mmCIF file of C-alpha atoms in Angstrom:
data_model
loop_
_atom_site.group_PDB
_atom_site.id
_atom_site.type_symbol
_atom_site.label_atom_id
_atom_site.label_comp_id
_atom_site.label_asym_id
_atom_site.label_seq_id
_atom_site.Cartn_x
_atom_site.Cartn_y
_atom_site.Cartn_z
ATOM 1 C CA UNK A 22 90.548 80.267 105.160
ATOM 2 C CA UNK A 23 93.346 79.485 107.687
ATOM 3 C CA UNK A 24 93.953 76.157 106.035
ATOM 4 C CA UNK A 25 94.077 77.906 102.653
ATOM 5 C CA UNK A 26 96.689 80.453 103.827
ATOM 6 C CA UNK A 27 98.626 77.507 105.542
ATOM 7 C CA UNK A 28 98.731 75.569 102.246
ATOM 8 C CA UNK A 29 99.578 78.666 100.112
ATOM 9 C CA UNK A 30 102.563 79.355 102.179
ATOM 10 C CA UNK A 31 103.877 75.889 102.651
ATOM 11 C CA UNK A 32 102.830 74.448 99.374
ATOM 12 C CA UNK A 33 102.995 71.129 101.057
ATOM 13 C CA UNK A 34 100.029 69.276 102.544
ATOM 14 C CA UNK A 35 101.836 67.589 105.213
ATOM 15 C CA UNK A 36 103.582 70.772 106.471
ATOM 16 C CA UNK A 37 100.340 72.918 106.133
ATOM 17 C CA UNK A 38 98.480 70.204 108.136
ATOM 18 C CA UNK A 39 100.965 70.386 110.980
ATOM 19 C CA UNK A 40 100.908 74.173 110.916
ATOM 20 C CA UNK A 41 97.149 74.299 111.584
ATOM 21 C CA UNK A 42 97.066 71.165 113.864
ATOM 22 C CA UNK A 43 94.934 68.855 111.672
ATOM 23 C CA UNK A 44 95.483 65.770 109.705
ATOM 24 C CA UNK A 45 96.333 65.892 106.139
ATOM 25 C CA UNK A 46 93.122 64.268 105.124
ATOM 26 C CA UNK A 47 91.138 66.960 107.068
ATOM 27 C CA UNK A 48 92.988 69.667 105.504
ATOM 28 C CA UNK A 49 92.619 68.339 101.767
ATOM 29 C CA UNK A 50 88.795 67.862 102.387
ATOM 30 C CA UNK A 51 88.478 71.459 103.626
ATOM 31 C CA UNK A 52 90.423 72.806 100.549
ATOM 32 C CA UNK A 53 88.296 70.775 98.276
ATOM 33 C CA UNK A 54 85.180 72.327 99.856
ATOM 34 C CA UNK A 55 86.443 75.895 99.625
ATOM 35 C CA UNK A 56 86.996 75.278 95.981
ATOM 36 C CA UNK A 57 83.742 73.819 95.375
ATOM 37 C CA UNK A 58 82.204 76.993 97.110
ATOM 38 C CA UNK A 59 84.334 79.224 95.004
ATOM 39 C CA UNK A 60 83.745 77.220 91.860
ATOM 40 C CA UNK A 61 87.553 77.680 91.178
ATOM 41 C CA UNK A 62 90.358 75.428 91.646
ATOM 42 C CA UNK A 63 92.966 77.282 93.858
ATOM 43 C CA UNK A 64 95.684 74.691 93.930
ATOM 44 C CA UNK A 65 97.329 72.617 91.159
ATOM 45 C CA UNK A 66 98.071 69.236 92.995
ATOM 46 C CA UNK A 67 100.930 67.099 91.347
ATOM 47 C CA UNK A 68 102.604 64.022 92.342
ATOM 48 C CA UNK A 69 105.526 65.718 93.699
ATOM 49 C CA UNK A 70 104.447 69.423 93.865
ATOM 50 C CA UNK A 71 101.521 71.596 94.923
ATOM 51 C CA UNK A 72 101.143 75.340 93.253
ATOM 52 C CA UNK A 73 98.720 78.034 93.475
ATOM 53 C CA UNK A 74 96.628 78.455 90.267
ATOM 54 C CA UNK A 75 95.895 81.837 88.782
ATOM 55 C CA UNK A 76 92.683 81.945 90.918
ATOM 56 C CA UNK A 77 94.607 81.067 93.965
ATOM 57 C CA UNK A 78 97.050 83.936 93.523
ATOM 58 C CA UNK A 79 94.264 86.339 93.071
ATOM 59 C CA UNK A 80 92.472 85.075 96.218
ATOM 60 C CA UNK A 81 95.537 85.008 98.342
ATOM 61 C CA UNK A 82 95.867 88.678 99.355
ATOM 62 C CA UNK A 83 92.392 89.057 99.931
ATOM 63 C CA UNK A 84 92.039 86.156 102.111
ATOM 64 C CA UNK A 85 95.016 87.301 104.172
ATOM 65 C CA UNK A 86 93.698 90.637 104.638
ATOM 66 C CA UNK A 87 90.109 89.322 105.739
ATOM 67 C CA UNK A 88 91.691 86.899 107.996
ATOM 68 C CA UNK A 89 93.788 89.505 109.647
ATOM 69 C CA UNK A 90 90.960 91.658 110.155
ATOM 70 C CA UNK A 91 88.944 88.745 111.825
ATOM 71 C CA UNK A 92 92.317 88.267 114.115
ATOM 72 C CA UNK A 93 92.118 91.716 115.186
ATOM 73 C CA UNK A 94 88.547 91.478 116.216
ATOM 74 C CA UNK A 95 89.062 88.339 117.977
ATOM 75 C CA UNK A 96 91.994 89.713 119.844
ATOM 76 C CA UNK A 97 90.072 92.893 120.780
ATOM 77 C CA UNK A 98 86.931 90.865 122.153
ATOM 78 C CA UNK A 99 89.189 89.039 124.258
ATOM 79 C CA UNK A 100 91.032 91.878 125.438
ATOM 80 C CA UNK A 101 87.616 93.490 126.609
ATOM 81 C CA UNK A 102 86.910 90.582 128.791
ATOM 82 C CA UNK A 103 89.851 90.822 130.909
ATOM 83 C CA UNK A 104 92.989 92.916 131.243
ATOM 84 C CA UNK A 105 96.354 91.286 130.363
ATOM 85 C CA UNK A 106 98.985 90.940 132.951
ATOM 86 C CA UNK A 107 102.374 89.358 132.878
ATOM 87 C CA UNK A 108 105.438 89.961 130.500
ATOM 88 C CA UNK A 109 105.427 89.812 126.659
ATOM 89 C CA UNK A 110 108.991 89.285 125.352
ATOM 90 C CA UNK A 111 109.518 90.471 121.805
ATOM 91 C CA UNK A 112 112.645 90.213 119.726
ATOM 92 C CA UNK A 113 113.174 92.452 116.656
ATOM 93 C CA UNK A 114 115.895 93.840 114.217
ATOM 94 C CA UNK A 115 117.514 97.362 114.637
ATOM 95 C CA UNK A 116 115.664 98.626 111.337
ATOM 96 C CA UNK A 117 112.006 97.380 112.463
ATOM 97 C CA UNK A 118 112.835 98.876 116.074
ATOM 98 C CA UNK A 119 112.989 102.282 114.210
ATOM 99 C CA UNK A 120 109.482 102.614 113.037
ATOM 100 C CA UNK A 121 107.369 99.609 112.924
ATOM 101 C CA UNK A 122 107.954 98.072 116.501
ATOM 102 C CA UNK A 123 107.495 101.333 118.528
ATOM 103 C CA UNK A 124 104.067 102.041 116.992
ATOM 104 C CA UNK A 125 102.944 98.489 117.648
ATOM 105 C CA UNK A 126 104.242 98.775 121.405
ATOM 106 C CA UNK A 127 102.510 102.080 121.801
ATOM 107 C CA UNK A 128 98.965 100.711 120.481
ATOM 108 C CA UNK A 129 99.540 97.435 122.714
ATOM 109 C CA UNK A 130 100.571 99.328 125.746
ATOM 110 C CA UNK A 131 97.524 101.629 125.540
ATOM 111 C CA UNK A 132 95.231 98.515 125.234
ATOM 112 C CA UNK A 133 96.857 96.657 127.935
ATOM 113 C CA UNK A 134 98.329 98.794 130.316
ATOM 114 C CA UNK A 135 99.024 96.158 132.892
ATOM 115 C CA UNK A 136 101.253 94.202 130.593
ATOM 116 C CA UNK A 137 105.018 94.603 130.952
ATOM 117 C CA UNK A 138 106.949 94.602 127.612
ATOM 118 C CA UNK A 139 110.420 93.725 127.087
ATOM 119 C CA UNK A 140 112.316 94.191 123.726
ATOM 120 C CA UNK A 141 115.364 92.308 122.697
ATOM 121 C CA UNK A 142 117.243 93.993 119.479
ATOM 122 C CA UNK A 143 119.525 91.545 117.696
ATOM 123 C CA UNK A 144 120.364 89.777 114.402
ATOM 124 C CA UNK A 145 117.695 87.442 113.138
ATOM 125 C CA UNK A 146 119.949 84.472 113.896
ATOM 126 C CA UNK A 147 120.544 85.727 117.549
ATOM 127 C CA UNK A 148 116.898 86.298 118.137
ATOM 128 C CA UNK A 149 115.883 82.817 116.886
ATOM 129 C CA UNK A 150 118.364 81.295 119.112
ATOM 130 C CA UNK A 151 116.911 83.329 122.086
ATOM 131 C CA UNK A 152 113.333 82.031 121.266
ATOM 132 C CA UNK A 153 114.381 78.482 120.938
ATOM 133 C CA UNK A 154 115.809 78.903 124.369
ATOM 134 C CA UNK A 155 112.695 80.183 125.662
ATOM 135 C CA UNK A 156 113.755 83.837 126.344
ATOM 136 C CA UNK A 157 111.344 85.359 123.639
ATOM 137 C CA UNK A 158 107.816 84.818 123.170
ATOM 138 C CA UNK A 159 107.815 85.813 119.416
ATOM 139 C CA UNK A 160 110.068 87.650 116.959
ATOM 140 C CA UNK A 161 109.250 90.658 114.458
ATOM 141 C CA UNK A 162 112.001 90.488 111.843
ATOM 142 C CA UNK A 163 112.810 89.915 108.191
ATOM 143 C CA UNK A 164 112.418 86.564 106.755
ATOM 144 C CA UNK A 165 115.315 84.361 107.812
ATOM 145 C CA UNK A 166 117.202 82.100 105.232
ATOM 146 C CA UNK A 167 116.799 79.083 107.598
ATOM 147 C CA UNK A 168 113.196 78.232 108.435
ATOM 148 C CA UNK A 169 113.395 74.894 109.981
ATOM 149 C CA UNK A 170 111.055 74.574 112.933
ATOM 150 C CA UNK A 171 109.913 78.038 112.505
ATOM 151 C CA UNK A 172 106.649 79.581 110.978
ATOM 152 C CA UNK A 173 106.996 82.834 109.245
ATOM 153 C CA UNK A 174 103.993 84.939 108.735
ATOM 154 C CA UNK A 175 104.763 87.570 106.051
ATOM 155 C CA UNK A 176 103.290 91.149 106.667
ATOM 156 C CA UNK A 177 104.263 93.351 103.675
ATOM 157 C CA UNK A 178 107.274 93.904 101.118
ATOM 158 C CA UNK A 179 109.941 96.511 101.897
ATOM 159 C CA UNK A 180 111.993 98.069 99.162
ATOM 160 C CA UNK A 181 115.686 98.747 99.526
ATOM 161 C CA UNK A 182 116.925 101.881 98.057
ATOM 162 C CA UNK A 183 120.216 104.019 97.872
ATOM 163 C CA UNK A 184 120.357 107.108 100.123
ATOM 164 C CA UNK A 185 122.789 109.762 99.422
ATOM 165 C CA UNK A 186 123.243 113.435 100.698
ATOM 166 C CA UNK A 187 122.392 116.523 98.502
ATOM 167 C CA UNK A 188 126.128 116.806 97.530
ATOM 168 C CA UNK A 189 126.649 113.444 96.255
ATOM 169 C CA UNK A 190 126.913 112.984 92.454
ATOM 170 C CA UNK A 191 123.902 110.454 92.598
ATOM 171 C CA UNK A 192 121.709 113.072 94.302
ATOM 172 C CA UNK A 193 119.695 114.175 91.037
ATOM 173 C CA UNK A 194 119.297 110.728 89.826
ATOM 174 C CA UNK A 195 115.660 109.397 89.479
ATOM 175 C CA UNK A 196 116.900 105.632 89.541
ATOM 176 C CA UNK A 197 119.927 103.778 89.782
ATOM 177 C CA UNK A 198 121.303 100.538 88.516
ATOM 178 C CA UNK A 199 123.140 98.414 90.767
ATOM 179 C CA UNK A 200 126.220 98.040 88.528
ATOM 180 C CA UNK A 201 126.634 101.869 88.848
ATOM 181 C CA UNK A 202 127.776 101.294 92.437
ATOM 182 C CA UNK A 203 130.849 99.676 91.299
ATOM 183 C CA UNK A 204 133.825 101.575 92.582
ATOM 184 C CA UNK A 205 131.648 103.960 94.861
ATOM 185 C CA UNK A 206 132.375 104.480 98.294
ATOM 186 C CA UNK A 207 129.773 102.834 100.388
ATOM 187 C CA UNK A 208 128.582 102.688 104.110
ATOM 188 C CA UNK A 209 126.761 99.379 104.710
ATOM 189 C CA UNK A 210 125.333 97.254 107.729
ATOM 190 C CA UNK A 211 127.747 94.749 109.354
ATOM 191 C CA UNK A 212 128.058 91.471 107.720
ATOM 192 C CA UNK A 213 126.160 89.889 110.638
ATOM 193 C CA UNK A 214 122.945 91.112 109.358
ATOM 194 C CA UNK A 215 120.927 89.127 106.626
ATOM 195 C CA UNK A 216 120.087 92.527 104.945
ATOM 196 C CA UNK A 217 123.790 92.825 104.404
ATOM 197 C CA UNK A 218 124.144 89.239 102.928
ATOM 198 C CA UNK A 219 121.220 90.250 100.304
ATOM 199 C CA UNK A 220 122.991 93.570 99.442
ATOM 200 C CA UNK A 221 126.342 91.618 98.979
ATOM 201 C CA UNK A 222 124.759 88.938 96.848
ATOM 202 C CA UNK A 223 122.816 91.620 94.596
ATOM 203 C CA UNK A 224 125.965 93.439 94.020
ATOM 204 C CA UNK A 225 127.951 90.251 93.041
ATOM 205 C CA UNK A 226 125.227 89.363 90.610
ATOM 206 C CA UNK A 227 125.327 92.854 89.128
ATOM 207 C CA UNK A 228 129.175 92.606 88.732
ATOM 208 C CA UNK A 229 129.673 95.622 91.086
ATOM 209 C CA UNK A 230 132.561 95.767 93.511
ATOM 210 C CA UNK A 231 132.280 99.007 95.582
ATOM 211 C CA UNK A 232 134.546 100.301 98.137
ATOM 212 C CA UNK A 233 133.009 99.572 101.510
ATOM 213 C CA UNK A 234 134.356 102.364 103.458
ATOM 214 C CA UNK A 235 132.334 102.010 106.720
ATOM 215 C CA UNK A 236 130.422 98.804 108.218
ATOM 216 C CA UNK A 237 128.242 99.516 111.186
ATOM 217 C CA UNK A 238 125.798 97.691 113.574
ATOM 218 C CA UNK A 239 123.829 101.098 113.717
ATOM 219 C CA UNK A 240 121.437 102.056 110.825
ATOM 220 C CA UNK A 241 120.963 105.508 112.734
ATOM 221 C CA UNK A 242 124.586 106.080 112.957
ATOM 222 C CA UNK A 243 125.116 104.958 109.466
ATOM 223 C CA UNK A 244 122.526 107.393 108.006
ATOM 224 C CA UNK A 245 123.919 110.136 110.063
ATOM 225 C CA UNK A 246 127.167 109.551 108.513
ATOM 226 C CA UNK A 247 125.799 109.619 105.090
ATOM 227 C CA UNK A 248 124.156 112.861 105.944
ATOM 228 C CA UNK A 249 127.642 114.452 106.547
ATOM 229 C CA UNK A 250 130.065 112.626 104.122
ATOM 230 C CA UNK A 251 130.296 111.701 100.391
ATOM 231 C CA UNK A 252 129.101 108.284 100.755
ATOM 232 C CA UNK A 253 126.101 106.157 99.641
ATOM 233 C CA UNK A 254 124.159 103.462 101.428
ATOM 234 C CA UNK A 255 121.444 100.886 100.601
ATOM 235 C CA UNK A 256 118.746 100.816 103.205
ATOM 236 C CA UNK A 257 115.182 100.369 103.491
ATOM 237 C CA UNK A 258 112.770 103.127 102.872
ATOM 238 C CA UNK A 259 111.067 102.780 106.447
ATOM 239 C CA UNK A 260 114.580 103.550 107.958
ATOM 240 C CA UNK A 261 114.515 107.113 106.231
ATOM 241 C CA UNK A 262 111.743 108.493 108.106
ATOM 242 C CA UNK A 263 113.768 110.660 110.365
ATOM 243 C CA UNK A 264 116.317 111.378 107.882
ATOM 244 C CA UNK A 265 114.555 113.766 105.407
ATOM 245 C CA UNK A 266 117.465 115.609 104.200
ATOM 246 C CA UNK A 267 118.800 112.426 102.419
ATOM 247 C CA UNK A 268 118.137 111.776 98.817
ATOM 248 C CA UNK A 269 116.325 108.497 98.074
ATOM 249 C CA UNK A 270 117.096 106.803 94.803
ATOM 250 C CA UNK A 271 115.102 103.480 93.775
ATOM 251 C CA UNK A 272 117.315 100.564 92.776
ATOM 252 C CA UNK A 273 117.195 98.502 89.671
ATOM 253 C CA UNK A 274 119.007 95.675 87.987
ATOM 254 C CA UNK A 275 118.125 94.205 90.405
ATOM 255 C CA UNK A 276 115.588 95.739 92.718
ATOM 256 C CA UNK A 277 115.802 94.869 96.276
ATOM 257 C CA UNK A 278 112.910 93.823 98.763
ATOM 258 C CA UNK A 279 112.849 92.286 102.049
ATOM 259 C CA UNK A 280 109.950 90.663 103.756
ATOM 260 C CA UNK A 281 109.378 91.671 107.434
ATOM 261 C CA UNK A 282 106.899 89.162 109.427
ATOM 262 C CA UNK A 283 106.159 87.519 112.716
ATOM 263 C CA UNK A 284 108.121 84.412 113.529
ATOM 264 C CA UNK A 285 106.986 81.469 115.537
ATOM 265 C CA UNK A 286 108.129 78.325 116.728
ATOM 266 C CA UNK A 287 106.589 75.651 114.941
ATOM 267 C CA UNK A 288 104.218 73.471 117.225
ATOM 268 C CA UNK A 289 104.215 75.798 120.007
ATOM 269 C CA UNK A 290 100.902 77.192 121.384
ATOM 270 C CA UNK A 291 100.289 80.826 121.199
ATOM 271 C CA UNK A 292 98.951 82.697 124.319
ATOM 272 C CA UNK A 293 96.098 85.157 124.137
ATOM 273 C CA UNK A 294 98.788 87.668 124.753
ATOM 274 C CA UNK A 295 100.829 86.834 121.824
ATOM 275 C CA UNK A 296 97.775 86.566 119.704
ATOM 276 C CA UNK A 297 96.698 90.109 120.643
ATOM 277 C CA UNK A 298 99.921 91.566 120.015
ATOM 278 C CA UNK A 299 100.415 89.759 116.665
ATOM 279 C CA UNK A 300 96.696 91.508 115.911
ATOM 280 C CA UNK A 301 98.170 94.779 116.488
ATOM 281 C CA UNK A 302 101.277 94.113 114.357
ATOM 282 C CA UNK A 303 98.838 93.173 111.465
ATOM 283 C CA UNK A 304 97.008 96.193 111.714
ATOM 284 C CA UNK A 305 99.963 98.440 111.742
ATOM 285 C CA UNK A 306 101.684 96.416 109.026
ATOM 286 C CA UNK A 307 98.546 96.881 106.862
ATOM 287 C CA UNK A 308 98.655 100.784 107.055
ATOM 288 C CA UNK A 309 102.238 100.538 106.022
ATOM 289 C CA UNK A 310 101.783 98.457 103.056
ATOM 290 C CA UNK A 311 98.941 100.544 101.884
ATOM 291 C CA UNK A 312 100.571 103.967 102.547
#
């Protein structure tokens, strides 16, 4: 199952084999055995490409879910054998640190009270630099543009929406096209964040040139401003949990999504502590994806 997920993520036998620490021939043999057991081809193999078949696309989310549950069980069994001690260093982004990360930390601390946890909040590029330098054990962040030397484990898809206060002209809208933000006053995250780059690209693609009135490194501060000023912002739904007074408007043309996930250094071993924390993250992420 792990071999299948690795190949589904990489769509490259050489890279997938390196990810799961086996030879390419072993990986190919195990994939063939899985396909024989299922009676379905999961991958189309060409001379220059590998792609999931329709059956593979259907099987992928179920396989990921099943393996996540197995990992949780393994981590919990390991945790019952001995109490973890030492320090776990986690890097994350400001948006994820508003909801997902605190929930994961609370559950992990409850299960392992002897562990000391440190959390570094930064941009994805800054976090990756810290991890390469050995200052972070793992990262919980949105998928970076450059994955060289990294392994990214996606958790769920997160929608970006427009948020305004009740007095804003958009407040009664059910949906909003991206081009309708043309000329509007916006508050947005600072340009150093990958989410801002994604927003800027979507605005350009839609032909929209809004007035960027405020750029900030604080999502909480940005949302507090929008609650009081006639500004719109684009933000993830998860960041709005503590700002119930804001109106949430789905975007279209295009819709915007981000993928949070775990980021590991390729080829580095994972300690039991890291595996246990990752299992907690998967469990919490599953509840967010389903709810």
